[in-house]
């Protein structure tokens, strides 16, 4: 047994103590180490846990954003990778005239583009890029090398190949793409506008820009209604054929086509006024063009409206008259500005001019309404001094003492100055505002202008306005004021659109006539119409006379230029005629304005004559019966000698015949404005009725074409004149012209030289025996040529 020696104190030896104490220290240190290690481990766990919690929070945040906050955008992106949005383009609404005739229509053309990296066959060995380029180029009539070059530009995301491709070409491309399973080719439909009537009513209709936005006229004014709303189809598609995959369920929102615009324009009336205005501008050498408007006075509907010069709706940026076609560049900004200012502008509603004597009817109406005017009152047209200006009659020497009625017919300025001063400035200008001149008319067309009137008028300002000077109006506002007299006293808001319809023809919006206010009484309106009728029968408007129709109207000549002292330099005259017919119960009002005619002694009678031709043709077209008076009979049956035209230029001959109430014809079609007339048929001094036609030739030996004599039995005089004119023959009226035709001097069907004479007898008695209608004639009637 081992013996351990300890002292009493239990301490043992030194070594023993050392040994014992060392063992105890190790245990303590071990515990400490374990404690420290445990502490470090806890911290690590805490750090790791914190990191995990933070990461988890981050993941939750990311997932929340992906699945909740950003769900829509990611879902759309995911859908886009599987689905394609196919846009269904709506068809732009059409524009029609009041009778359903097409003025503007739409068809679909397509833009062709490629994504170069995707232009390949599904089976890469089936067709090469070169063959693809050949196929595309062949379908679209493009250069093969150019197409191939674009296909090889793989860094480009999109390249346009050809714009506004017609259906024939796009169908070829679609077939090539389908047959060869070619991807990366997009065929996007767009709207293309075309205008069946060409240049007719260009300033009213307007046109579309290449991107389909309406420019000018109705195209601009009703762009929103005619555009429609696009539709969409979401479906899984084949990148090669760009078609829906089998069994794919599409999500669709169908497109709504644009609304159609039914205008108030009558295309036949429009053609009449455009042709007559064009002829007058050419004949009278009208330097700055002209304007013509025809309206229904009871509704304010514009039946026809034209401004000169016009333009081709299908090519609105083409070189206008006076510009060199070879050097004209339609992409230049200055050229577009020129077109906007001089060609595209609708001068009938945007330009202003001094109304001149046409304003006198308004002055008379104001005085009538206030009991200050009586037609039988005797007045003097002696010059009147207002402020520092002396106002005299337009006719040198004046007319002396005359009735107020005759003063109206003679258009004597002092008479109207007296009437205005009877009213006073406040009352006079309240009527000016009542007739609508203080505001825009509110017509449904863009670009309407506004006339200038004095803000604080003086007595001189009012006195000058009394006969239409020192203030300006638009042509539209002037004819709108005359509608007041035609319809019995009410100011109607002018309108160019009567309704909007959907693609099925259902009316979606009716635009009813709008009465702005009553301006004068029906009695005053009737009295003014009677005065206007007298102007045509007995006064300055005699050239506005139309056989068979009663016409009331007022002429005007206004002067413009720069005032230097008491003189006007750069002087230009604007002439106009404002009329209504039949004057007792008008169905139309017409305004013709010719800006700066260059013919010597150009007077307002030229505008009146132009208006008369329009009135005659329009009322005939509207089937308004002619009622002939004894005066009409004498005018129709009167024969005047044919003037000598030989040696004149074609243009000079045309002006001379126009003044004589005759027409000109160029059967050979070779006469330019400066071509000399060497032969005419009928010859000089041959007696011819008003409205006859003279054929002119540039050679005395020219071959004269033949015409076929029509059968005019049973027709009235006007129908006979029209039938004979259209056939190329001149009519000679025997006796009076009442009743219907009972005999003609040349048998129907006979061939005669163009513009030969044929006598026609009329009778008001019904004929019981058809044998009375007979004719004796040679087979060919030839007007002898003059001896050389």
CSV table of N, CA and C in Angstrom, one decimal, residues 93 96 256-262 500-509:
chain,number,residue,atom,x,y,z
A,93,UNK,N,-63.0,56.5,-92.5
A,93,UNK,CA,-64.3,56.8,-93.0
A,93,UNK,C,-64.2,57.5,-94.3
A,96,UNK,N,-68.6,61.7,-98.6
A,96,UNK,CA,-69.6,61.7,-99.7
A,96,UNK,C,-70.2,63.0,-99.9
A,256,UNK,N,-62.9,49.4,-84.7
A,256,UNK,CA,-64.1,50.1,-85.2
A,256,UNK,C,-63.7,51.0,-86.3
A,257,UNK,N,-64.3,50.8,-87.5
A,257,UNK,CA,-64.0,51.6,-88.6
A,257,UNK,C,-64.4,53.1,-88.4
A,258,UNK,N,-63.7,54.0,-89.0
A,258,UNK,CA,-64.1,55.4,-88.9
A,258,UNK,C,-65.5,55.7,-89.4
A,259,UNK,N,-66.1,56.8,-88.9
A,259,UNK,CA,-67.4,57.2,-89.4
A,259,UNK,C,-67.2,57.9,-90.8
A,260,UNK,N,-68.3,57.7,-91.6
A,260,UNK,CA,-68.3,58.4,-92.9
A,260,UNK,C,-68.9,59.8,-92.7
A,261,UNK,N,-68.4,60.7,-93.5
A,261,UNK,CA,-68.9,62.1,-93.5
A,261,UNK,C,-69.7,62.4,-94.7
A,262,UNK,N,-71.0,62.7,-94.5
A,262,UNK,CA,-71.9,63.0,-95.5
A,262,UNK,C,-72.0,64.6,-95.6
A,500,UNK,N,-73.0,62.2,-89.9
A,500,UNK,CA,-72.0,61.1,-89.8
A,500,UNK,C,-72.6,59.8,-89.8
A,501,UNK,N,-72.1,58.8,-90.5
A,501,UNK,CA,-72.7,57.5,-90.5
A,501,UNK,C,-71.6,56.5,-90.2
A,502,UNK,N,-72.0,55.3,-89.7
A,502,UNK,CA,-71.0,54.2,-89.5
A,502,UNK,C,-70.8,53.4,-90.7
A,503,UNK,N,-70.0,52.4,-90.7
A,503,UNK,CA,-69.6,51.6,-91.9
A,503,UNK,C,-70.8,50.9,-92.4
A,504,UNK,N,-71.9,50.7,-91.7
A,504,UNK,CA,-73.1,50.1,-92.2
A,504,UNK,C,-74.1,51.1,-92.7
A,505,UNK,N,-73.8,52.3,-92.7
A,505,UNK,CA,-74.7,53.4,-93.2
A,505,UNK,C,-75.6,53.9,-92.2
A,506,UNK,N,-75.5,53.5,-91.0
A,506,UNK,CA,-76.4,54.0,-89.9
A,506,UNK,C,-76.0,55.4,-89.5
A,507,UNK,N,-76.9,56.3,-89.4
A,507,UNK,CA,-76.6,57.7,-88.9
A,507,UNK,C,-76.3,57.7,-87.5
A,508,UNK,N,-75.1,58.2,-87.1
A,508,UNK,CA,-74.6,58.2,-85.7
A,508,UNK,C,-74.7,59.7,-85.2
A,509,UNK,N,-74.7,60.6,-86.2
A,509,UNK,CA,-74.9,62.0,-85.7
A,509,UNK,C,-75.5,62.8,-86.9
